[in-house]
């Protein structure tokens, strides 16, 4: 087990004042089977209304409004996570949904080729060995490179490009796992170190010890006690950290900073 101190902050700067800003924030880690979360600080820009709820996948959400003119929107959380990966999330809810492809994880000719190849290579393997094989395989499909993909890039497109970021590695692994008949979900969270949020994959296994097993294809490793989970969904769109709409013509610039250190 590890005790991790985490800090997550996001700041949006607008070129000009905006009004009637309606926001949804999804970056609050919650206590679950493998992690116990103690929030020490939660700050969100001055607002006229703010409330907390859950989405369909049990992710915690803050939503609210800022009506008056403003040129900045900021969100910040600090807390402690006690992580023990020996305890799996064993909830079978939504396993059927997580077998279905999405717009971002559908199968094209590139993905279909890799599914066929991996089905032959993994024939006769135990599920966990299969997942580890797929994780390593996807890691070697892409070169990590920022700026070549965006939030709308599909698994098929990223596979064709041969480059991308954690979102793309995860979408490709999801597409392959689902194409092979497994239930798999997209995870957004934080990992030990400094930088930004991270994405990885959880896949359902009921052949050994039933539960959701985490794999990080970007770093070619299994998820361990150095990872803090924030949210899960079918793909990136279900886990978007911040969404909003406002009135104004100015462009916006986002700054994100994440730090996780061991206590």
XYZ file of N, CA and C in Angstrom:
789
model
N 0.846 -1.202 0.000
C 0.000 0.000 0.000
C 0.875 1.243 0.000
N 0.422 2.286 -0.682
C 1.134 3.570 -0.740
C 0.218 4.707 -0.327
N 0.812 5.702 0.297
C 0.100 6.942 0.592
C 0.669 8.017 -0.330
N -0.190 8.598 -1.146
C 0.228 9.564 -2.146
C -0.431 10.909 -1.901
N 0.356 11.958 -1.971
C -0.161 13.328 -1.899
C -0.367 13.809 -3.329
N -1.567 14.320 -3.632
C -1.815 14.765 -5.007
C -2.300 16.207 -5.026
N -1.956 16.857 -6.137
C -2.405 18.226 -6.383
C -2.757 18.342 -7.856
N -3.957 18.823 -8.138
C -4.447 18.954 -9.515
C -5.005 20.354 -9.675
N -4.475 21.092 -10.638
C -5.001 22.441 -10.879
C -5.154 22.693 -12.371
N -6.206 23.384 -12.717
C -6.491 23.786 -14.092
C -6.898 25.249 -14.101
N -6.335 26.007 -15.041
C -6.696 27.412 -15.187
C -7.001 27.682 -16.657
N -8.162 28.295 -16.906
C -8.520 28.765 -18.242
C -8.409 30.287 -18.266
N -7.646 30.806 -19.232
C -7.560 32.249 -19.440
C -8.318 32.596 -20.721
N -9.207 33.577 -20.644
C -9.975 34.044 -21.797
C -9.408 35.383 -22.264
N -9.303 35.561 -23.581
C -8.771 36.811 -24.141
C -9.632 38.010 -23.782
N -10.913 37.778 -23.665
C -11.846 38.844 -23.294
C -12.849 38.318 -22.292
N -13.581 39.207 -21.637
C -14.556 38.779 -20.634
C -15.635 37.874 -21.242
N -16.011 36.849 -20.470
C -17.107 35.966 -20.869
C -18.178 36.019 -19.783
N -19.402 35.702 -20.144
C -20.518 35.729 -19.197
C -21.348 34.452 -19.343
N -22.278 34.273 -18.411
C -23.182 33.119 -18.429
C -22.418 31.821 -18.689
N -21.395 31.621 -17.887
C -20.496 30.477 -18.014
C -21.079 29.297 -17.227
N -21.437 28.244 -17.940
C -21.972 27.033 -17.325
C -20.893 25.948 -17.430
N -20.462 25.391 -16.317
C -19.326 24.460 -16.317
C -19.686 23.131 -15.660
N -18.943 22.093 -16.100
C -18.998 20.761 -15.494
C -17.565 20.315 -15.280
N -17.218 19.963 -14.049
C -15.854 19.547 -13.712
C -15.895 18.094 -13.247
N -15.069 17.265 -13.871
C -15.012 15.849 -13.526
C -13.551 15.470 -13.235
N -13.022 15.923 -12.122
C -11.655 15.525 -11.762
C -11.506 15.353 -10.247
N -12.551 14.806 -9.636
C -12.512 14.523 -8.203
C -12.352 13.023 -7.976
N -11.186 12.563 -7.561
C -11.040 11.132 -7.267
C -11.918 10.744 -6.089
N -12.447 9.535 -6.116
C -13.350 9.084 -5.058
C -12.828 7.803 -4.413
N -13.259 7.575 -3.196
C -12.897 6.354 -2.479
C -13.578 5.156 -3.124
N -12.809 4.088 -3.311
C -13.330 2.871 -3.908
C -12.603 1.668 -3.359
N -12.681 0.560 -4.097
C -12.101 -0.699 -3.627
C -10.593 -0.613 -3.421
N -9.892 0.077 -4.323
C -8.428 0.097 -4.262
C -7.856 1.419 -3.772
N -8.675 2.403 -3.500
C -8.141 3.684 -3.056
C -9.073 4.351 -2.052
N -8.447 4.981 -1.058
C -9.178 5.780 -0.087
C -8.714 7.219 -0.252
N -9.651 8.120 -0.515
C -9.318 9.507 -0.827
C -9.721 10.420 0.333
N -8.781 11.279 0.737
C -9.064 12.324 1.708
C -8.768 13.666 1.057
N -9.802 14.437 0.747
C -9.610 15.747 0.135
C -9.222 16.756 1.205
N -8.157 17.520 0.944
C -7.694 18.539 1.877
C -8.075 19.940 1.417
N -8.167 20.113 0.094
C -8.507 21.429 -0.440
C -9.285 21.277 -1.728
N -10.348 22.033 -1.849
C -11.125 22.093 -3.082
C -11.479 23.556 -3.322
N -10.954 24.091 -4.417
C -11.215 25.487 -4.750
C -11.692 25.575 -6.190
N -12.743 26.328 -6.404
C -13.240 26.576 -7.746
C -13.544 28.063 -7.857
N -13.370 28.618 -9.044
C -13.556 30.057 -9.242
C -14.888 30.531 -8.670
N -14.888 31.780 -8.225
C -16.118 32.363 -7.680
C -17.277 32.100 -8.615
N -18.374 31.616 -8.044
C -19.495 31.231 -8.892
C -20.809 31.606 -8.224
N -21.841 31.664 -9.042
C -23.164 31.993 -8.543
C -23.909 30.757 -8.057
N -23.503 29.604 -8.579
C -24.153 28.349 -8.189
C -23.180 27.217 -8.426
N -23.096 26.275 -7.486
C -22.251 25.094 -7.663
C -22.848 23.947 -6.867
N -22.894 22.769 -7.486
C -23.453 21.603 -6.822
C -22.673 20.364 -7.226
N -22.883 19.281 -6.501
C -22.161 18.033 -6.743
C -23.140 16.914 -7.048
N -22.767 16.043 -8.001
C -23.597 14.890 -8.332
C -22.704 13.790 -8.896
N -23.313 12.733 -9.425
C -22.595 11.652 -10.083
C -23.137 11.472 -11.493
N -22.265 11.029 -12.406
C -22.753 10.712 -13.743
C -23.170 9.243 -13.792
N -23.479 8.746 -14.977
C -23.988 7.381 -15.120
C -22.967 6.317 -14.717
N -21.678 6.676 -14.750
C -20.622 5.724 -14.405
C -20.097 5.914 -12.989
N -20.846 6.662 -12.172
C -20.505 6.912 -10.768
C -19.289 7.818 -10.599
N -18.941 8.572 -11.628
C -17.886 9.577 -11.496
C -18.463 10.803 -10.793
N -17.684 11.380 -9.885
C -18.153 12.560 -9.159
C -18.027 13.790 -10.051
N -19.066 14.638 -10.033
C -19.123 15.818 -10.894
C -19.475 17.045 -10.068
N -18.790 18.148 -10.367
C -19.189 19.460 -9.873
C -19.721 20.250 -11.061
N -20.865 20.895 -10.901
C -21.398 21.712 -11.990
C -21.936 23.010 -11.418
N -21.889 24.046 -12.247
C -22.360 25.332 -11.754
C -22.347 26.416 -12.809
N -22.541 27.669 -12.351
C -22.659 28.820 -13.242
C -21.842 29.992 -12.702
N -21.279 30.754 -13.628
C -20.703 32.065 -13.307
C -21.344 33.052 -14.275
N -22.224 33.872 -13.779
C -23.023 34.746 -14.644
C -22.279 36.036 -14.988
N -21.595 36.617 -14.020
C -20.945 37.909 -14.216
C -19.725 37.794 -15.139
N -19.307 38.901 -15.781
C -18.130 38.874 -16.664
C -16.872 38.431 -15.905
N -16.072 37.573 -16.538
C -14.820 37.116 -15.943
C -13.877 36.699 -17.064
N -12.595 36.752 -16.807
C -11.587 36.413 -17.817
C -10.742 35.211 -17.404
N -11.114 34.535 -16.302
C -10.363 33.370 -15.845
C -11.297 32.396 -15.135
N -11.037 31.115 -15.347
C -11.756 30.070 -14.626
C -10.713 29.095 -14.097
N -10.749 28.830 -12.781
C -9.727 27.985 -12.169
C -10.362 26.929 -11.279
N -9.702 25.773 -11.239
C -10.130 24.674 -10.392
C -8.896 24.037 -9.777
N -8.959 23.727 -8.475
C -7.792 23.176 -7.792
C -8.233 22.208 -6.691
N -7.570 21.045 -6.644
C -7.813 20.089 -5.562
C -6.479 19.604 -5.010
N -6.455 19.333 -3.727
C -5.304 18.747 -3.054
C -5.820 17.702 -2.084
N -5.111 16.596 -1.974
C -5.555 15.559 -1.059
C -4.547 14.445 -0.911
N -4.963 13.406 -0.187
C -4.126 12.234 0.057
C -4.895 10.995 -0.405
N -4.179 10.110 -1.092
C -4.763 8.855 -1.546
C -3.988 7.689 -0.933
N -4.725 6.771 -0.322
C -4.139 5.523 0.146
C -4.510 4.451 -0.870
N -3.485 3.913 -1.544
C -3.712 3.015 -2.677
C -3.253 1.602 -2.340
N -4.094 0.628 -2.636
C -3.720 -0.780 -2.500
C -4.327 -1.546 -3.673
N -3.503 -1.836 -4.661
C -3.986 -2.460 -5.895
C -4.338 -3.934 -5.727
N -4.092 -4.493 -4.548
C -4.502 -5.875 -4.311
C -6.026 -5.983 -4.248
N -6.684 -4.867 -3.968
C -8.139 -4.844 -3.888
C -8.708 -4.343 -5.210
N -9.421 -5.206 -5.902
C -9.965 -4.874 -7.213
C -11.392 -4.377 -7.101
N -11.773 -3.519 -8.045
C -13.181 -3.171 -8.216
C -13.851 -4.391 -8.837
N -14.769 -5.011 -8.107
C -15.400 -6.240 -8.595
C -16.835 -6.036 -9.061
N -17.233 -4.771 -9.253
C -18.585 -4.480 -9.716
C -18.742 -4.875 -11.176
N -19.746 -5.686 -11.443
C -20.000 -6.138 -12.816
C -20.905 -5.185 -13.590
N -21.320 -4.087 -12.964
C -22.227 -3.152 -13.617
C -21.594 -2.584 -14.888
N -22.337 -2.526 -15.946
C -21.923 -1.952 -17.233
C -20.941 -2.819 -18.022
N -20.649 -4.045 -17.583
C -19.666 -4.838 -18.339
C -20.120 -5.029 -19.784
N -21.442 -5.139 -20.004
C -21.944 -5.283 -21.374
C -21.704 -4.045 -22.208
N -21.929 -2.871 -21.620
C -21.694 -1.605 -22.322
C -20.233 -1.478 -22.717
N -19.342 -1.926 -21.845
C -17.908 -1.769 -22.091
C -17.350 -2.791 -23.077
N -18.214 -3.632 -23.627
C -17.804 -4.507 -24.736
C -18.141 -3.887 -26.087
N -18.913 -2.810 -26.075
C -19.390 -2.217 -27.314
C -18.407 -1.158 -27.822
N -18.178 -1.090 -29.138
C -17.320 -0.034 -29.692
C -18.000 1.323 -29.600
N -17.207 2.378 -29.635
C -17.719 3.746 -29.652
C -17.176 4.437 -30.895
N -17.561 5.694 -31.068
C -17.065 6.451 -32.223
C -15.542 6.550 -32.206
N -14.966 6.597 -31.017
C -13.510 6.736 -30.902
C -12.784 5.395 -30.862
N -13.520 4.308 -30.603
C -12.853 3.010 -30.459
C -13.391 1.957 -31.416
N -14.008 2.394 -32.516
C -14.518 1.450 -33.500
C -13.398 0.780 -34.277
N -13.726 -0.325 -34.944
C -12.731 -1.088 -35.692
C -12.742 -0.724 -37.174
N -11.580 -0.323 -37.671
C -11.367 -0.157 -39.104
C -10.411 -1.234 -39.568
N -9.871 -1.075 -40.756
C -8.988 -2.112 -41.304
C -7.707 -2.267 -40.489
N -7.166 -1.140 -39.969
C -5.933 -1.198 -39.167
C -6.177 -1.983 -37.884
N -7.207 -1.601 -37.144
C -7.512 -2.272 -35.879
C -7.861 -3.736 -36.122
N -8.644 -4.008 -37.165
C -9.041 -5.386 -37.472
C -7.817 -6.260 -37.745
N -6.812 -5.707 -38.424
C -5.582 -6.461 -38.693
C -4.903 -6.867 -37.391
N -4.817 -5.934 -36.439
C -4.138 -6.228 -35.177
C -4.961 -7.179 -34.304
N -6.285 -7.083 -34.382
C -7.130 -8.027 -33.643
C -6.897 -9.447 -34.148
N -6.902 -9.609 -35.459
C -6.685 -10.935 -36.042
C -5.314 -11.487 -35.654
N -4.326 -10.631 -35.685
C -2.959 -11.049 -35.343
C -2.859 -11.462 -33.874
N -3.463 -10.672 -33.000
C -3.370 -10.961 -31.572
C -4.207 -12.179 -31.177
N -5.328 -12.387 -31.844
C -6.132 -13.574 -31.539
C -5.332 -14.844 -31.803
N -4.520 -14.826 -32.833
C -3.676 -15.986 -33.140
C -2.547 -16.112 -32.121
N -1.931 -14.986 -31.764
C -0.804 -15.013 -30.830
C -1.236 -15.384 -29.408
N -2.480 -15.040 -29.049
C -2.942 -15.253 -27.675
C -3.757 -16.543 -27.514
N -3.869 -17.300 -28.558
C -4.663 -18.519 -28.495
C -4.133 -19.446 -27.400
N -5.016 -19.875 -26.494
C -4.626 -20.782 -25.424
C -4.083 -20.101 -24.182
N -3.884 -18.780 -24.248
C -3.363 -18.046 -23.090
C -4.458 -17.822 -22.053
N -4.057 -17.704 -20.784
C -4.977 -17.282 -19.739
C -5.315 -15.806 -19.937
N -6.468 -15.364 -19.438
C -6.870 -13.969 -19.654
C -5.816 -12.939 -19.240
N -5.239 -13.064 -18.055
C -4.269 -12.060 -17.612
C -3.038 -12.037 -18.504
N -2.608 -13.199 -18.967
C -1.474 -13.249 -19.895
C -1.840 -12.591 -21.223
N -3.084 -12.781 -21.647
C -3.570 -12.144 -22.878
C -3.559 -10.633 -22.741
N -4.048 -10.126 -21.614
C -4.100 -8.673 -21.400
C -2.687 -8.077 -21.380
N -1.769 -8.768 -20.731
C -0.386 -8.287 -20.681
C 0.235 -8.262 -22.075
N -0.082 -9.279 -22.860
C 0.418 -9.350 -24.235
C -0.125 -8.185 -25.060
N -1.424 -7.917 -24.956
C -2.040 -6.820 -25.709
C -1.469 -5.478 -25.256
N -1.281 -5.318 -23.961
C -0.722 -4.078 -23.416
C 0.647 -3.780 -24.016
N 1.504 -4.788 -24.046
C 2.848 -4.618 -24.613
C 2.787 -4.393 -26.121
N 1.891 -5.102 -26.787
C 1.737 -4.986 -28.235
C 1.345 -3.558 -28.621
N 0.357 -2.997 -27.907
C -0.097 -1.636 -28.208
C 1.004 -0.629 -27.921
N 1.762 -0.851 -26.859
C 2.867 0.055 -26.525
C 3.840 0.196 -27.688
N 4.063 -0.884 -28.414
C 5.023 -0.861 -29.515
C 4.405 -0.410 -30.840
N 3.078 -0.203 -30.854
C 2.433 0.258 -32.089
C 2.664 1.747 -32.338
N 2.781 2.527 -31.258
C 2.853 3.975 -31.384
C 4.172 4.525 -30.862
N 4.518 5.675 -31.403
C 5.589 6.492 -30.837
C 4.923 7.627 -30.073
N 5.328 7.821 -28.809
C 4.705 8.883 -28.019
C 5.100 10.235 -28.596
N 4.116 11.009 -29.013
C 4.381 12.304 -29.639
C 3.177 13.217 -29.434
N 3.404 14.351 -28.836
C 2.336 15.311 -28.621
C 2.105 16.152 -29.876
N 0.856 16.595 -30.057
C 0.542 17.521 -31.140
C 0.136 16.895 -32.453
N 0.240 15.567 -32.581
C -0.132 14.929 -33.850
C -1.576 14.431 -33.827
N -2.156 14.307 -32.635
C -3.549 13.897 -32.502
C -4.284 14.915 -31.631
N -5.610 14.788 -31.568
C -6.403 15.661 -30.701
C -7.496 14.841 -30.031
N -8.387 15.496 -29.315
C -9.389 14.769 -28.533
C -10.393 14.028 -29.409
N -10.462 14.341 -30.698
C -11.397 13.675 -31.600
C -10.740 12.583 -32.441
N -9.453 12.340 -32.237
C -8.745 11.325 -33.021
C -9.208 9.929 -32.608
N -9.585 9.127 -33.587
C -10.053 7.770 -33.306
C -8.881 6.808 -33.135
N -9.187 5.653 -32.578
C -8.167 4.612 -32.449
C -7.615 4.226 -33.820
N -8.497 4.116 -34.794
C -8.089 3.752 -36.151
C -7.131 4.791 -36.730
N -7.451 6.082 -36.563
C -6.610 7.149 -37.103
C -5.245 7.185 -36.415
N -5.243 7.038 -35.087
C -3.984 7.049 -34.351
C -3.115 5.866 -34.751
N -3.761 4.733 -34.970
C -3.036 3.532 -35.400
C -2.378 3.763 -36.761
N -3.081 4.415 -37.660
C -2.537 4.726 -38.987
C -1.382 5.713 -38.899
N -1.504 6.694 -37.995
C -0.444 7.686 -37.809
C 0.805 7.080 -37.189
N 0.617 6.096 -36.306
C 1.747 5.476 -35.621
C 2.319 6.344 -34.523
N 1.547 7.337 -34.069
C 2.013 8.245 -33.022
C 0.826 8.807 -32.272
N 1.067 9.242 -31.042
C -0.010 9.819 -30.249
C 0.374 9.931 -28.794
N -0.628 10.161 -27.972
C -0.420 10.325 -26.531
C -1.232 9.269 -25.781
N -1.289 9.381 -24.458
C -1.911 8.329 -23.652
C -3.352 8.050 -24.068
N -4.086 9.083 -24.453
C -5.458 8.881 -24.916
C -5.497 7.922 -26.099
N -4.564 8.076 -27.017
C -4.552 7.257 -28.232
C -4.135 5.816 -27.942
N -3.102 5.642 -27.106
C -2.716 4.289 -26.701
C -3.914 3.569 -26.070
N -4.622 4.287 -25.199
C -5.747 3.679 -24.484
C -6.893 3.346 -25.432
N -7.206 4.237 -26.361
C -8.288 3.972 -27.314
C -7.967 2.768 -28.195
N -6.725 2.638 -28.617
C -6.341 1.491 -29.449
C -6.476 0.193 -28.655
N -6.017 0.205 -27.405
C -6.122 -1.004 -26.583
C -7.581 -1.359 -26.329
N -8.420 -0.350 -26.083
C -9.855 -0.597 -25.905
C -10.459 -1.226 -27.156
N -10.115 -0.673 -28.319
C -10.669 -1.189 -29.578
C -10.284 -2.649 -29.789
N -9.045 -2.984 -29.475
C -8.571 -4.365 -29.657
C -9.236 -5.297 -28.654
N -9.263 -4.904 -27.390
C -9.881 -5.746 -26.357
C -11.354 -6.001 -26.655
N -12.075 -4.940 -27.012
C -13.503 -5.106 -27.298
C -13.710 -5.944 -28.556
N -12.828 -5.755 -29.538
C -12.918 -6.555 -30.756
C -12.653 -8.023 -30.513
N -11.945 -8.333 -29.407
C -11.667 -9.723 -29.042
C -12.691 -10.260 -28.041
N -13.732 -9.434 -27.745
C -14.823 -9.908 -26.907
C -14.718 -9.593 -25.432
N -13.740 -8.767 -25.043
C -13.561 -8.421 -23.635
C -14.265 -7.098 -23.297
N -14.666 -6.965 -22.042
C -15.190 -5.695 -21.539
C -14.019 -4.855 -21.047
N -13.912 -3.636 -21.548
C -12.791 -2.776 -21.169
C -13.259 -1.332 -21.099
N -12.690 -0.575 -20.158
C -13.121 0.800 -19.968
C -11.932 1.757 -19.911
N -12.219 2.993 -20.255
C -11.230 4.074 -20.303
C -11.139 4.697 -18.913
N -9.906 4.929 -18.454
C -9.676 5.497 -17.133
C -8.870 6.789 -17.255
N -9.294 7.817 -16.532
C -8.513 9.037 -16.377
C -8.072 9.121 -14.917
N -6.826 9.499 -14.711
C -6.331 9.615 -13.353
C -4.999 10.331 -13.293
N -4.296 10.079 -12.214
C -2.982 10.674 -11.981
C -2.007 9.561 -11.619
N -0.736 9.777 -11.911
C 0.273 8.819 -11.501
C 1.454 9.544 -10.876
N 2.238 8.800 -10.134
C 3.361 9.354 -9.401
C 4.254 10.186 -10.315
N 4.536 11.412 -9.906
C 5.360 12.312 -10.701
C 4.658 13.628 -10.941
N 5.199 14.395 -11.869
C 4.677 15.727 -12.156
C 4.377 15.867 -13.635
N 3.304 16.542 -13.971
C 2.960 16.737 -15.377
C 1.499 17.055 -15.548
N 0.768 16.115 -16.178
C -0.659 16.313 -16.441
C -1.407 15.051 -16.023
N -2.701 15.038 -16.256
C -3.474 13.824 -15.982
C -3.035 12.731 -16.962
N -3.434 11.497 -16.673
C -2.997 10.355 -17.470
C -4.205 9.487 -17.793
N -4.093 8.680 -18.840
C -5.168 7.763 -19.226
C -4.618 6.353 -19.334
N -5.436 5.395 -18.914
C -5.072 3.988 -19.068
C -6.342 3.165 -19.238
N -6.238 1.857 -19.141
C -7.344 0.948 -19.463
C -7.575 -0.007 -18.300
N -8.838 -0.333 -18.043
C -9.178 -1.437 -17.158
C -9.975 -2.461 -17.954
N -9.661 -3.736 -17.731
C -10.345 -4.803 -18.459
C -10.928 -5.788 -17.450
N -12.142 -6.259 -17.720
C -12.845 -7.157 -16.814
C -12.358 -8.590 -17.011
N -12.041 -9.223 -15.905
C -11.603 -10.619 -15.937
C -12.396 -11.402 -14.895
N -13.138 -12.421 -15.330
C -13.875 -13.247 -14.381
C -13.426 -14.702 -14.418
N -12.253 -14.951 -15.008
C -11.727 -16.304 -15.088
C -10.814 -16.622 -13.900
N -10.122 -15.622 -13.373
C -9.243 -15.819 -12.226
C -9.948 -15.209 -11.009
N -9.397 -14.150 -10.434
C -10.092 -13.386 -9.406
C -10.903 -12.317 -10.123
N -12.222 -12.358 -9.988
C -13.085 -11.450 -10.740
C -12.821 -9.997 -10.367
N -12.758 -9.143 -11.376
C -12.569 -7.724 -11.129
C -12.008 -7.010 -12.340
N -11.814 -5.704 -12.179
C -11.262 -4.854 -13.230
C -9.746 -4.722 -13.022
N -8.985 -5.123 -14.022
C -7.524 -5.096 -13.952
C -7.009 -3.930 -14.791
N -6.088 -3.144 -14.224
C -5.596 -1.953 -14.888
C -4.306 -2.186 -15.660
N -4.259 -1.614 -16.876
C -3.064 -1.701 -17.721
C -2.793 -0.338 -18.345
N -1.523 0.003 -18.406
C -1.090 1.294 -18.942
C -0.277 1.054 -20.211
N -0.915 1.053 -21.383
C -0.177 0.763 -22.620
C 0.834 1.843 -22.986
N 0.630 3.074 -22.529
C 1.582 4.140 -22.829
C 2.948 3.825 -22.235
N 2.943 3.292 -21.017
C 4.183 2.987 -20.312
C 4.488 1.495 -20.245
N 3.657 0.685 -20.908
C 3.867 -0.763 -20.976
C 4.028 -1.375 -19.586
N 3.037 -1.116 -18.728
C 3.090 -1.655 -17.373
C 1.680 -1.879 -16.840
N 1.592 -2.723 -15.817
C 0.328 -2.902 -15.131
C 0.137 -1.763 -14.135
N -1.110 -1.399 -13.914
C -1.420 -0.319 -12.975
C -1.178 -0.823 -11.552
N -0.410 -0.051 -10.780
C -0.071 -0.444 -9.419
C -0.431 0.665 -8.434
N 0.231 0.670 -7.293
C -0.113 1.623 -6.238
C 0.373 3.044 -6.505
N 0.960 3.294 -7.660
C 1.402 4.648 -7.998
C 0.381 5.386 -8.867
N -0.788 4.778 -9.067
C -1.842 5.364 -9.898
C -3.049 5.736 -9.042
N -3.586 6.933 -9.265
C -4.812 7.382 -8.600
C -5.894 7.524 -9.662
N -6.981 6.820 -9.483
C -8.077 6.842 -10.454
C -9.021 8.006 -10.185
N -9.388 8.729 -11.244
C -10.353 9.827 -11.135
C -11.714 9.424 -11.697
N -11.741 8.919 -12.926
C -13.022 8.618 -13.571
C -12.877 7.480 -14.559
N -14.015 6.902 -14.940
C -14.021 5.838 -15.950
C -15.170 6.077 -16.920
N -15.064 5.470 -18.099
C -16.109 5.607 -19.101
C -15.812 4.734 -20.299
N -16.608 4.909 -21.342
C -16.427 4.098 -22.546
C -15.220 4.558 -23.353
N -14.952 5.867 -23.328
C -13.782 6.430 -24.001
C -13.532 7.822 -23.419
N -12.652 8.580 -24.054
C -12.275 9.898 -23.543
C -13.482 10.800 -23.295
N -14.458 10.755 -24.177
C -15.577 11.700 -24.086
C -16.390 11.522 -22.805
N -16.429 10.302 -22.271
C -17.136 10.079 -21.013
C -16.354 10.606 -19.811
N -15.074 10.887 -20.006
C -14.198 11.257 -18.895
C -13.596 12.653 -19.037
N -14.117 13.456 -19.952
C -13.589 14.804 -20.142
C -13.565 15.541 -18.811
N -12.400 16.078 -18.448
C -12.227 16.665 -17.120
C -13.081 17.914 -16.943
N -13.055 18.814 -17.911
C -13.826 20.045 -17.799
C -14.571 20.307 -19.108
N -15.837 20.599 -18.980
C -16.646 21.017 -20.118
C -17.402 22.272 -19.722
N -17.729 23.092 -20.718
C -18.479 24.292 -20.392
C -18.957 25.015 -21.629
N -19.810 25.991 -21.399
C -20.272 26.872 -22.465
C -20.463 28.258 -21.856
N -20.235 29.268 -22.673
C -20.315 30.638 -22.173
C -20.607 31.582 -23.320
N -20.918 32.820 -22.987
C -21.105 33.864 -23.980
C -19.838 34.724 -24.012
N -19.319 34.930 -25.205
C -18.104 35.720 -25.361
C -17.412 35.349 -26.647
N -16.585 36.235 -27.136
C -15.923 36.020 -28.426
C -14.430 35.746 -28.283
N -13.889 35.888 -27.086
C -12.453 35.706 -26.904
C -12.042 34.245 -26.973
N -10.814 33.999 -27.397
C -10.280 32.642 -27.403
C -9.850 32.268 -25.982
N -9.539 30.999 -25.758
C -9.180 30.545 -24.426
C -7.889 29.751 -24.448
N -7.182 29.799 -23.345
C -5.935 29.057 -23.198
C -5.993 28.291 -21.890
N -5.669 26.996 -21.946
C -5.760 26.144 -20.761
C -4.368 25.801 -20.234
N -4.227 25.831 -18.921
C -2.998 25.404 -18.260
C -3.369 24.357 -17.212
N -2.698 23.200 -17.266
C -2.965 22.104 -16.342
C -1.673 21.713 -15.643
N -1.754 21.499 -14.345
C -0.584 21.047 -13.602
C -1.016 19.990 -12.600
N -0.349 18.833 -12.657
C -0.643 17.712 -11.761
C 0.646 17.283 -11.093
N 0.586 17.062 -9.800
C 1.752 16.555 -9.073
C 1.297 15.481 -8.079
N 1.982 14.347 -8.107
C 1.722 13.253 -7.165
C 3.056 12.831 -6.572
N 3.133 12.818 -5.243
C 4.358 12.407 -4.574
C 4.033 11.466 -3.432
N 4.989 10.598 -3.106
C 4.755 9.617 -2.052
C 5.037 10.229 -0.685
N 4.175 9.901 0.284
C 4.349 10.378 1.652
C 5.167 9.371 2.456
